[in-house]
């Protein structure tokens, strides 16, 4: 399953991520590929990118109920999804 965040506003990004994770668990999907782009913005605005948002959620443990493991790449992140239950 893939979630492409291109064109998603930063303020809508968190909802899009959680919705996709809910769908992935409900459908028994094992891996979710989140395409967030390379985030080549300046350092001043980097914390307002979708890549930064996703990585911040992962680092804070906010996605631990959904994600067993994450592999981060420049333009996307692969999420290993926990079984729903």
PDB file of C-alpha atoms in Angstrom:
ATOM      1  CA  UNK A   1       0.000   0.000   0.000  1.00  0.00           C
ATOM      2  CA  UNK A   2       1.256   3.510  -0.791  1.00  0.00           C
ATOM      3  CA  UNK A   3       0.426   6.903   0.646  1.00  0.00           C
ATOM      4  CA  UNK A   4       1.602   9.724  -1.613  1.00  0.00           C
ATOM      5  CA  UNK A   5       1.707  12.982   0.336  1.00  0.00           C
ATOM      6  CA  UNK A   6       2.553  15.140  -2.683  1.00  0.00           C
ATOM      7  CA  UNK A   7      -0.027  17.913  -2.806  1.00  0.00           C
ATOM      8  CA  UNK A   8      -1.137  17.356   0.803  1.00  0.00           C
ATOM      9  CA  UNK A   9      -0.972  20.453   2.967  1.00  0.00           C
ATOM     10  CA  UNK A  10       1.224  20.218   6.051  1.00  0.00           C
ATOM     11  CA  UNK A  11      -1.779  20.899   8.302  1.00  0.00           C
ATOM     12  CA  UNK A  12      -3.606  17.903   6.770  1.00  0.00           C
ATOM     13  CA  UNK A  13      -0.601  15.590   6.774  1.00  0.00           C
ATOM     14  CA  UNK A  14      -1.047  14.040  10.212  1.00  0.00           C
ATOM     15  CA  UNK A  15      -4.668  13.080   9.501  1.00  0.00           C
ATOM     16  CA  UNK A  16      -3.646  11.581   6.153  1.00  0.00           C
ATOM     17  CA  UNK A  17      -0.932   9.499   7.826  1.00  0.00           C
ATOM     18  CA  UNK A  18      -3.214   8.165  10.572  1.00  0.00           C
ATOM     19  CA  UNK A  19      -6.023   7.451   8.072  1.00  0.00           C
ATOM     20  CA  UNK A  20      -3.630   5.447   5.885  1.00  0.00           C
ATOM     21  CA  UNK A  21      -2.307   3.534   8.894  1.00  0.00           C
ATOM     22  CA  UNK A  22      -5.857   2.706  10.006  1.00  0.00           C
ATOM     23  CA  UNK A  23      -6.684   1.478   6.493  1.00  0.00           C
ATOM     24  CA  UNK A  24      -3.473  -0.567   6.308  1.00  0.00           C
ATOM     25  CA  UNK A  25      -4.190  -2.303   9.620  1.00  0.00           C
ATOM     26  CA  UNK A  26      -7.837  -2.914   8.699  1.00  0.00           C
ATOM     27  CA  UNK A  27      -6.804  -4.487   5.385  1.00  0.00           C
ATOM     28  CA  UNK A  28      -3.987  -6.556   6.875  1.00  0.00           C
ATOM     29  CA  UNK A  29      -1.328  -4.712   4.880  1.00  0.00           C
ATOM     30  CA  UNK A  30       2.200  -5.474   6.075  1.00  0.00           C
ATOM     31  CA  UNK A  31       4.062  -2.517   4.560  1.00  0.00           C
ATOM     32  CA  UNK A  32       3.042   1.076   3.926  1.00  0.00           C
ATOM     33  CA  UNK A  33       5.214   3.191   1.659  1.00  0.00           C
ATOM     34  CA  UNK A  34       4.829   6.876   2.510  1.00  0.00           C
ATOM     35  CA  UNK A  35       6.066   9.132  -0.292  1.00  0.00           C
ATOM     36  CA  UNK A  36       6.914  12.491   1.255  1.00  0.00           C
ATOM     37  CA  UNK A  37       9.496  13.921  -1.110  1.00  0.00           C
ATOM     38  CA  UNK A  38      13.106  14.783  -0.434  1.00  0.00           C
ATOM     39  CA  UNK A  39      12.332  17.974   1.511  1.00  0.00           C
ATOM     40  CA  UNK A  40      14.923  20.171  -0.088  1.00  0.00           C
ATOM     41  CA  UNK A  41      13.533  23.295   1.562  1.00  0.00           C
ATOM     42  CA  UNK A  42      15.786  25.657   3.458  1.00  0.00           C
ATOM     43  CA  UNK A  43      16.673  24.832   7.063  1.00  0.00           C
ATOM     44  CA  UNK A  44      14.425  27.659   8.237  1.00  0.00           C
ATOM     45  CA  UNK A  45      11.291  25.904   6.902  1.00  0.00           C
ATOM     46  CA  UNK A  46      12.390  22.283   7.130  1.00  0.00           C
ATOM     47  CA  UNK A  47      10.297  21.650  10.239  1.00  0.00           C
ATOM     48  CA  UNK A  48       7.151  22.374   8.194  1.00  0.00           C
ATOM     49  CA  UNK A  49       7.694  19.604   5.660  1.00  0.00           C
ATOM     50  CA  UNK A  50       5.712  16.368   5.528  1.00  0.00           C
ATOM     51  CA  UNK A  51       8.928  14.390   5.742  1.00  0.00           C
ATOM     52  CA  UNK A  52       9.781  16.132   9.007  1.00  0.00           C
ATOM     53  CA  UNK A  53       6.214  15.631  10.263  1.00  0.00           C
ATOM     54  CA  UNK A  54       6.328  11.871   9.629  1.00  0.00           C
ATOM     55  CA  UNK A  55       9.784  11.477  11.138  1.00  0.00           C
ATOM     56  CA  UNK A  56       8.768  13.531  14.186  1.00  0.00           C
ATOM     57  CA  UNK A  57       5.718  11.296  14.734  1.00  0.00           C
ATOM     58  CA  UNK A  58       7.952   8.229  14.488  1.00  0.00           C
ATOM     59  CA  UNK A  59      10.607   9.657  16.817  1.00  0.00           C
ATOM     60  CA  UNK A  60       8.018  10.681  19.422  1.00  0.00           C
ATOM     61  CA  UNK A  61       6.501   7.187  19.458  1.00  0.00           C
ATOM     62  CA  UNK A  62       3.144   8.510  18.245  1.00  0.00           C
ATOM     63  CA  UNK A  63       2.913   5.762  15.624  1.00  0.00           C
ATOM     64  CA  UNK A  64       4.058   2.876  17.831  1.00  0.00           C
ATOM     65  CA  UNK A  65       0.566   1.377  17.892  1.00  0.00           C
ATOM     66  CA  UNK A  66       0.722   1.035  14.113  1.00  0.00           C
ATOM     67  CA  UNK A  67       4.383   0.761  13.147  1.00  0.00           C
ATOM     68  CA  UNK A  68       6.813  -2.002  14.131  1.00  0.00           C
ATOM     69  CA  UNK A  69       9.748  -0.667  12.145  1.00  0.00           C
ATOM     70  CA  UNK A  70      10.511   2.215   9.798  1.00  0.00           C
ATOM     71  CA  UNK A  71      13.165   2.500   7.104  1.00  0.00           C
ATOM     72  CA  UNK A  72      13.833   6.078   6.040  1.00  0.00           C
ATOM     73  CA  UNK A  73      14.925   7.013   2.547  1.00  0.00           C
ATOM     74  CA  UNK A  74      15.417  10.417   0.974  1.00  0.00           C
ATOM     75  CA  UNK A  75      12.043  10.657  -0.742  1.00  0.00           C
ATOM     76  CA  UNK A  76       9.976   8.058   1.081  1.00  0.00           C
ATOM     77  CA  UNK A  77       9.713   6.002   4.254  1.00  0.00           C
ATOM     78  CA  UNK A  78       8.742   2.331   4.466  1.00  0.00           C
ATOM     79  CA  UNK A  79       6.636   1.425   7.489  1.00  0.00           C
ATOM     80  CA  UNK A  80       6.251  -2.141   8.719  1.00  0.00           C
ATOM     81  CA  UNK A  81       2.667  -2.301   9.997  1.00  0.00           C
ATOM     82  CA  UNK A  82       1.629  -4.084  13.195  1.00  0.00           C
ATOM     83  CA  UNK A  83      -1.265  -6.515  12.942  1.00  0.00           C
ATOM     84  CA  UNK A  84      -4.558  -4.916  13.905  1.00  0.00           C
ATOM     85  CA  UNK A  85      -6.358  -6.373  16.805  1.00  0.00           C
TER      86      UNK A  85
END
